[in-house]
Coordinates of C-alpha atoms and ligand atoms in Angstrom, one line a residue:
X465 CA -13.5 9.4 -6.9
X466 CA -12.0 8.4 -3.6
X467 CA -11.5 11.3 -1.2
X468 CA -8.4 11.0 1.0
X469 CA -6.7 12.8 3.9
X470 CA -3.1 12.5 4.9
X471 CA -1.8 12.7 8.5
X472 CA 1.9 13.4 8.6
X473 CA 3.6 15.3 5.8
X474 CA 7.2 14.1 6.2
X475 CA 9.5 12.2 3.8
X476 CA 7.3 9.1 3.2
X477 CA 4.3 11.3 2.5
X478 CA 6.3 13.6 0.2
X479 CA 8.1 10.9 -1.7
X480 CA 5.2 8.4 -2.1
X481 CA 1.7 9.1 -0.7
X482 CA 1.2 12.6 -1.9
X483 CA 2.6 12.3 -5.5
X484 CA 1.1 8.8 -5.9
X485 CA -2.4 10.0 -4.8
X486 CA -2.0 13.1 -7.0
X487 CA -1.1 10.9 -10.0
X488 CA -4.0 8.5 -9.4
X489 CA -7.0 9.5 -11.5
X490 CA -9.5 7.9 -9.1
X491 CA -8.2 9.7 -6.0
X492 CA -8.4 13.3 -4.7
X493 CA -6.5 14.7 -1.7
X494 CA -9.1 16.5 0.4
X495 CA -6.7 17.7 3.1
X496 CA -3.5 17.2 5.1
X497 CA -2.3 17.6 8.7
X498 CA 1.1 17.6 10.4
X499 CA 2.2 18.7 13.9
X500 CA 4.6 20.9 12.0
X501 CA 2.1 23.6 10.9
X502 CA 4.5 25.3 8.4
X503 CA 5.1 21.9 6.7
X504 CA 1.4 21.1 6.6
X505 CA 0.6 24.5 5.1
X506 CA 3.3 24.3 2.5
X507 CA 2.2 20.7 1.6
X508 CA -1.4 21.9 1.3
X509 CA -0.4 24.7 -1.0
X510 CA 1.7 22.5 -3.2
X511 CA -1.1 20.0 -3.6
X512 CA -3.8 22.6 -3.8
X513 CA -5.7 21.1 -0.8
X514 CA -6.9 22.0 2.6
X515 CA -4.6 22.3 5.7
X516 CA -6.4 21.0 8.8
X517 CA -5.6 22.5 12.2
X518 CA -5.7 19.0 13.9
X519 CA -6.0 15.4 13.1
X520 CA -9.3 15.3 14.9
X521 CA -10.7 18.0 12.5
X522 CA -9.4 16.0 9.5
X523 CA -11.1 12.8 10.8
X524 CA -14.3 14.8 11.4
X525 CA -14.6 15.9 7.8
X526 CA -17.4 13.7 6.3
X527 CA -16.1 14.0 2.7
X528 CA -12.9 12.1 3.6
X529 CA -13.3 8.4 3.0
X530 CA -9.8 7.1 3.5
X531 CA -6.7 8.3 5.5
X532 CA -3.0 7.7 5.1
X533 CA -1.1 7.6 8.4
X534 CA 2.5 8.8 7.7
X535 CA 3.6 9.8 11.2
X536 CA 6.2 8.5 13.8
X537 CA 5.7 4.9 14.8
X538 CA 4.3 5.5 18.3
X539 CA 1.3 7.4 16.9
X540 CA 0.3 4.8 14.3
X541 CA -2.2 2.8 16.5
X542 CA -4.0 5.8 18.1
X543 CA -4.4 7.6 14.8
X544 CA -5.4 4.4 12.9
X545 CA -8.0 3.3 15.5
X546 CA -9.4 6.9 15.7
X547 CA -9.7 7.0 11.9
X548 CA -11.4 3.6 11.7
X549 CA -13.8 4.6 14.5
X550 CA -14.5 7.8 12.5
X551 CA -15.6 5.6 9.6
X552 CA -12.5 6.0 7.5
X553 CA -10.5 3.3 5.7
X554 CA -6.9 3.4 6.7
X555 CA -3.6 2.9 4.9
X556 CA -1.0 3.0 7.7
X557 CA 2.8 3.1 7.2
X558 CA 5.0 0.3 8.7
X559 CA 5.6 -0.6 11.4
X560 CA 1.9 -1.3 11.9
X561 CA 2.2 -0.6 15.7
X562 CA 4.8 -0.7 18.4
X563 CA 3.4 -3.6 20.5
X564 CA 1.5 -6.8 19.5
X565 CA -1.4 -5.6 21.5
X566 CA -1.6 -2.4 19.5
X567 CA -1.5 -4.3 16.2
X568 CA -4.3 -6.7 17.4
X569 CA -6.4 -3.7 18.5
X570 CA -5.9 -2.1 15.1
X571 CA -7.2 -5.3 13.4
X572 CA -10.1 -5.5 15.8
X573 CA -11.0 -1.8 15.1
X574 CA -11.1 -2.4 11.4
X575 CA -13.4 -5.4 11.9
X576 CA -15.7 -3.6 14.4
X577 CA -16.1 -0.6 12.1
X578 CA -16.3 -2.6 8.9
X579 CA -13.5 -0.6 7.3
X580 CA -10.4 -1.6 5.4
X581 CA -7.0 -1.4 7.1
X582 CA -3.9 -1.8 4.8
X583 CA -0.2 -1.6 5.9
X584 CA 2.3 0.0 3.5
X585 CA 4.6 -3.0 2.9
X586 CA 5.7 -1.7 -0.5
X587 CA 8.4 -4.4 -0.9
X588 CA 5.7 -6.9 -1.8
X589 CA 4.8 -4.9 -4.8
X590 CA 8.1 -4.5 -6.7
X591 CA 8.0 -6.1 -10.1
X592 CA 10.9 -8.4 -9.2
X593 CA 9.2 -9.6 -5.9
X594 CA 5.9 -10.1 -7.7
X595 CA 7.6 -12.1 -10.5
X596 CA 9.5 -14.1 -7.9
X597 CA 6.3 -15.0 -6.1
X598 CA 4.7 -16.2 -9.3
X599 CA 7.8 -18.3 -10.2
X600 CA 8.1 -19.8 -6.8
X601 CA 4.4 -20.8 -6.8
X602 CA 5.1 -22.6 -10.1
X603 CA 8.0 -24.5 -8.4
X604 CA 10.8 -22.9 -10.4
X605 CA 13.4 -23.8 -7.8
X606 CA 11.6 -26.7 -6.2
X607 CA 11.0 -26.7 -2.4
X608 CA 12.7 -23.8 -0.6
X609 CA 15.0 -25.2 2.1
X610 CA 16.9 -22.1 3.2
X611 CA 17.2 -18.3 2.4
X612 CA 19.1 -15.2 3.2
X613 CA 17.6 -11.7 3.1
X614 CA 19.1 -8.4 4.1
X615 CA 18.4 -4.7 4.1
X616 CA 21.2 -2.3 5.0
X617 CA 21.8 1.4 4.6
X618 CA 23.5 4.3 6.4
X619 CA 20.6 5.2 8.7
X620 CA 17.4 7.3 8.9
X621 CA 19.4 10.5 9.6
X622 CA 20.1 10.5 5.9
X623 CA 16.4 10.1 5.1
X624 CA 14.1 11.9 7.6
X625 CA 12.7 15.4 6.8
X626 CA 14.0 16.5 10.2
X627 CA 17.7 15.3 10.2
X628 CA 18.5 17.7 13.0
X629 CA 16.1 15.8 15.4
X630 CA 16.0 12.2 14.3
X631 CA 12.8 10.8 15.9
X632 CA 13.8 7.3 14.5
X633 CA 16.5 7.3 17.3
X634 CA 14.0 8.3 20.0
X635 CA 12.8 5.3 22.0
X636 CA 9.5 7.0 22.9
X637 CA 8.6 8.0 19.3
X638 CA 10.1 5.1 17.4
X639 CA 10.0 2.3 20.1
X640 CA 12.1 0.0 17.8
X641 CA 15.1 0.9 15.6
X642 CA 16.3 -0.8 12.5
X643 CA 14.2 -3.9 13.2
X644 CA 11.0 -1.7 12.7
X645 CA 12.5 0.3 9.9
X646 CA 14.1 -2.2 7.6
X647 CA 13.9 -5.7 9.3
X648 CA 10.1 -5.6 9.1
X649 CA 10.2 -5.3 5.3
X650 CA 12.3 -8.4 4.9
X651 CA 10.5 -10.3 7.6
X652 CA 7.3 -9.7 5.8
X653 CA 8.8 -10.4 2.4
X654 CA 10.1 -13.9 3.4
X655 CA 6.6 -14.9 4.4
X656 CA 5.1 -13.4 1.3
X657 CA 7.6 -15.1 -1.1
X658 CA 7.6 -18.5 0.6
X659 CA 3.9 -18.6 1.5
X660 CA 5.0 -19.9 4.9
X661 CA 4.7 -18.3 8.3
X662 CA 7.7 -17.8 10.6
X663 CA 7.2 -20.2 13.4
X664 CA 10.4 -19.7 15.5
X665 CA 13.1 -17.1 15.9
X666 CA 16.6 -16.8 17.3
X667 CA 17.9 -13.3 17.2
X668 CA 20.6 -10.8 18.3
X669 CA 19.4 -7.2 18.0
X670 CA 21.4 -4.3 19.4
X671 CA 23.1 -1.0 19.1
X672 CA 26.6 -1.3 17.6
X673 CA 27.2 2.0 15.9
X674 CA 25.0 5.0 16.2
X675 CA 25.7 7.5 18.9
X676 CA 23.9 10.6 20.3
X677 CA 25.8 14.0 20.3
X678 CA 27.0 13.3 23.8
X679 CA 28.8 10.1 22.6
X680 CA 26.4 7.6 24.2
X681 CA 24.6 5.0 22.1
X682 CA 21.2 5.8 20.7
X683 CA 18.3 4.2 22.6
X684 CA 17.1 1.9 19.8
X685 CA 18.7 -1.0 17.9
X686 CA 20.8 -0.3 14.8
X687 CA 21.6 -3.9 13.8
X688 CA 19.4 -7.0 13.8
X689 CA 20.4 -10.6 13.0
X690 CA 17.6 -13.1 13.0
X691 CA 17.4 -16.8 12.2
X692 CA 13.9 -17.6 11.1
X693 CA 12.4 -21.1 11.1
X694 CA 9.4 -21.5 8.8
X695 CA 6.4 -23.7 9.5
X696 CA 7.5 -26.2 6.7
X697 CA 10.9 -26.6 8.3
X698 CA 12.9 -24.3 6.1
X699 CA 15.4 -22.1 8.0
X700 CA 17.1 -18.9 6.9
X701 CA 18.6 -15.6 8.0
X702 CA 17.3 -12.0 8.0
X703 CA 19.7 -9.1 8.6
X704 CA 18.9 -5.4 8.9
X705 CA 21.5 -2.7 9.5
X706 CA 21.8 1.1 9.8
X707 CA 25.6 0.9 9.7
X708 CA 26.2 0.3 6.0
X709 CA 28.1 3.4 4.7
X710 CA 28.6 2.0 1.2
X711 CA 25.9 1.4 -1.4
X712 CA 22.6 0.2 0.1
X713 CA 22.0 -3.5 0.3
X714 CA 18.5 -4.8 -0.3
X715 CA 18.7 -8.4 -1.5
X716 CA 17.3 -11.9 -1.1
X717 CA 18.5 -15.3 -2.1
X718 CA 16.3 -18.4 -1.9
X719 CA 17.8 -21.9 -2.0
X720 CA 15.5 -24.6 -3.3
X721 CA 15.8 -28.3 -4.0
X722 CA 16.0 -27.6 -7.8
X723 CA 18.0 -24.4 -7.9
X724 CA 18.8 -20.9 -6.4
X725 CA 16.8 -17.7 -7.0
X726 CA 18.7 -14.3 -6.6
X727 CA 16.7 -11.1 -6.1
X728 CA 18.3 -7.7 -6.5
X729 CA 21.9 -9.2 -6.1
X730 CA 22.9 -8.2 -9.7
X731 CA 22.5 -4.5 -10.8
X732 CA 21.6 -5.5 -14.4
X733 CA 19.3 -8.5 -13.8
X734 CA 17.0 -8.1 -10.8
X735 CA 15.9 -11.8 -10.8
X736 CA 18.3 -14.7 -11.6
X737 CA 17.5 -18.4 -11.4
X738 CA 20.4 -20.8 -11.4
X739 CA 19.1 -24.4 -11.8
X740 CA 20.7 -27.6 -10.6
X741 CA 21.4 -28.7 -14.2
X742 CA 23.3 -25.5 -15.0
X743 CA 20.5 -23.6 -16.8
X744 CA 20.6 -19.9 -16.0
X745 CA 17.4 -17.7 -16.4
X746 CA 17.8 -13.9 -16.2
X747 CA 15.1 -11.3 -15.8
X748 CA 15.7 -7.6 -16.2
X749 CA 12.6 -6.2 -14.4
X750 CA 13.4 -3.2 -12.2
X751 CA 15.8 -1.8 -9.7
X752 CA 15.0 -1.7 -6.0
X753 CA 14.3 1.7 -4.6
X754 CA 17.0 3.3 -2.5
X755 CA 16.8 6.3 -0.2
X756 CA 18.4 8.5 -2.9
X757 CA 16.4 7.0 -5.8
X758 CA 12.7 6.8 -5.1
X759 CA 10.5 5.2 -7.7
X760 CA 6.7 4.8 -7.7
X761 CA 5.9 2.3 -4.9
X762 CA 2.5 1.2 -6.4
X763 CA 1.1 1.1 -2.8
X764 CA -1.4 3.9 -3.5
X765 CA -2.6 2.5 -6.8
X766 CA -3.3 -0.9 -5.1
X767 CA -5.0 0.9 -2.1
X768 CA -7.3 3.0 -4.3
X769 CA -8.2 0.0 -6.5
X770 CA -9.3 -1.9 -3.4
X771 CA -11.4 1.0 -2.2
X772 CA -12.9 1.5 -5.7
X773 CA -13.9 -2.1 -6.0
X774 CA -14.7 -2.6 -2.3
X775 CA -12.1 -5.5 -2.3
X776 CA -10.2 -6.2 0.9
X777 CA -6.5 -5.4 0.5
X778 CA -4.0 -8.3 0.4
X779 CA -1.7 -6.4 2.7
X780 CA -4.4 -6.1 5.3
X781 CA -3.8 -5.5 9.0
X782 CA -4.8 -9.1 9.6
X783 CA -2.2 -10.4 7.1
X784 CA 0.6 -8.1 8.4
X785 CA -0.1 -9.1 12.0
X786 CA 1.7 -12.4 11.2
X787 CA 4.8 -10.4 10.3
X788 CA 4.5 -8.3 13.4
X789 CA 4.3 -11.5 15.5
X790 CA 7.7 -12.5 14.1
X791 CA 9.2 -9.0 14.7
X792 CA 8.1 -9.0 18.4
X793 CA 9.3 -12.6 18.8
X794 CA 12.7 -11.6 17.4
X795 CA 12.9 -8.8 19.9
X796 CA 11.9 -11.2 22.7
X797 CA 14.5 -13.7 21.6
X798 CA 17.2 -11.0 21.6
X799 CA 16.2 -9.8 25.1
X800 CA 16.0 -13.2 26.6
X801 CA 18.8 -15.0 24.7
X802 CA 16.4 -17.8 23.8
X803 CA 14.7 -19.2 20.7
X804 CA 11.1 -18.0 20.7
X805 CA 8.3 -20.0 19.2
X806 CA 5.4 -18.2 17.6
X807 CA 2.0 -19.6 18.4
Ligands
LIG1246 N1 7.2 1.9 3.6 C1 8.4 2.4 3.7 O1 9.3 1.9 3.0 C2 8.7 3.5 4.6 C3 9.9 4.3 4.4 C4 10.1 5.4 5.3 C5 9.3 5.6 6.3 N2 8.2 4.8 6.6 C6 7.4 5.0 7.7 O2 6.6 6.2 7.6 C7 6.4 6.8 8.8 C8 6.9 8.3 8.7 O3 8.3 8.3 8.4 P1 9.0 9.4 7.5 O4 10.1 8.8 6.9 O5 8.0 10.2 6.7 O6 9.5 10.3 8.7 P2 9.8 11.9 8.7 O7 10.6 12.2 9.9 O8 10.4 12.3 7.4 O9 8.4 12.6 8.8 C9 7.5 12.3 9.8 C10 6.4 13.4 9.8 O10 5.4 13.1 10.7 C11 5.1 14.3 11.4 N3 4.4 13.8 12.7 C12 5.0 13.1 13.7 N4 4.1 12.9 14.6 C13 2.9 13.4 14.2 C14 1.6 13.5 14.7 N5 1.3 12.9 15.9 N6 0.6 14.1 14.0 C15 0.9 14.6 12.8 N7 2.2 14.6 12.2 C16 3.1 14.0 12.9 C17 6.4 15.0 11.6 O11 6.2 16.4 11.9 C18 7.0 14.8 10.2 O12 6.5 15.8 9.3 C19 7.3 6.0 9.9 O13 6.4 5.2 10.6 C20 8.2 5.2 9.0 O14 8.5 4.0 9.6 C21 7.9 3.8 5.7

């Protein structure tokens, strides 16, 4: 049995971490903590576990082997490094950290303490994305030359557990806006699906829509448009937006030398391949999660399996660092109006 603690009892903890740990036969939730004491107490009662008075007390509990970090972005690196230093394995939510230095320090802390660090990039685990990866590796559409991927919804005010005080819009707590919330998923997904690293970025990232109660724009970006160049020469686009007030968009199209692969563009068939010679292959695998329709992410099952078998996670801090480099390069590109190369 793997004994876990959860820091942060908001929406992502309540919709994924808590129920998925509770449903995993090899995991037991030993305790929770949240700066909102009432929320932490109610969560502890619901899951029949202990409510810690501080995250330091949770980390000091010797029975806890692994910790989920489900708090606001700006706290991820401090909590993760503290947990790793206390000898815990850590599953940290995205975005890994709010600067490249923070992310590098998190990876170094995992190595130094000989503990696993996994980042919750659940998009890699959907059945459609897993199948797409398998088919792409077999060359089902030949060599990928270009791609387009996008993630758009109406914004985190329609998601967070505290809609009256949206920390996602607060520069100090969130640091980045839609790029860290949604763009990061698709930036990571493109590298996962193609097996290629992003080597250069040209981006425009800014605030086009969301306003504070006083009418001024929020302090973080709400729209991101990135052109990603991959190390093999393929080039494609990644767009992320919080100003999509219709149905959520969460789709990817890959254009190869032998055909085109469509992921989550068709409500009935989540994966479609259209070959050069006219052949059409359809897969009905799953539907992508939306804010209103949460399905099991599979992240916790993968995480517990790694801990049980003492196998390093595929979505390790080290692996996700490559996606974070692209995210920070995109922000630099938008700020400087230049194309940024990633070393
Ligand atoms: N993997 C995904 O698809 C996905 C989806 C949504 C959110 N997230 C990430 O999960 C994290 C949490 O987001 P959320 O949607 O649950 O937000 P939320 O606003 O619903 O909840 C955040 C919770 O964290 C608590 N909190 C904040 N700072 C804390 C601290 N220092 N110590 C303890 N508790 C603290 C708040 O009181 C609140 O209960 C964010 O980093 C977000 O980017 C990931």
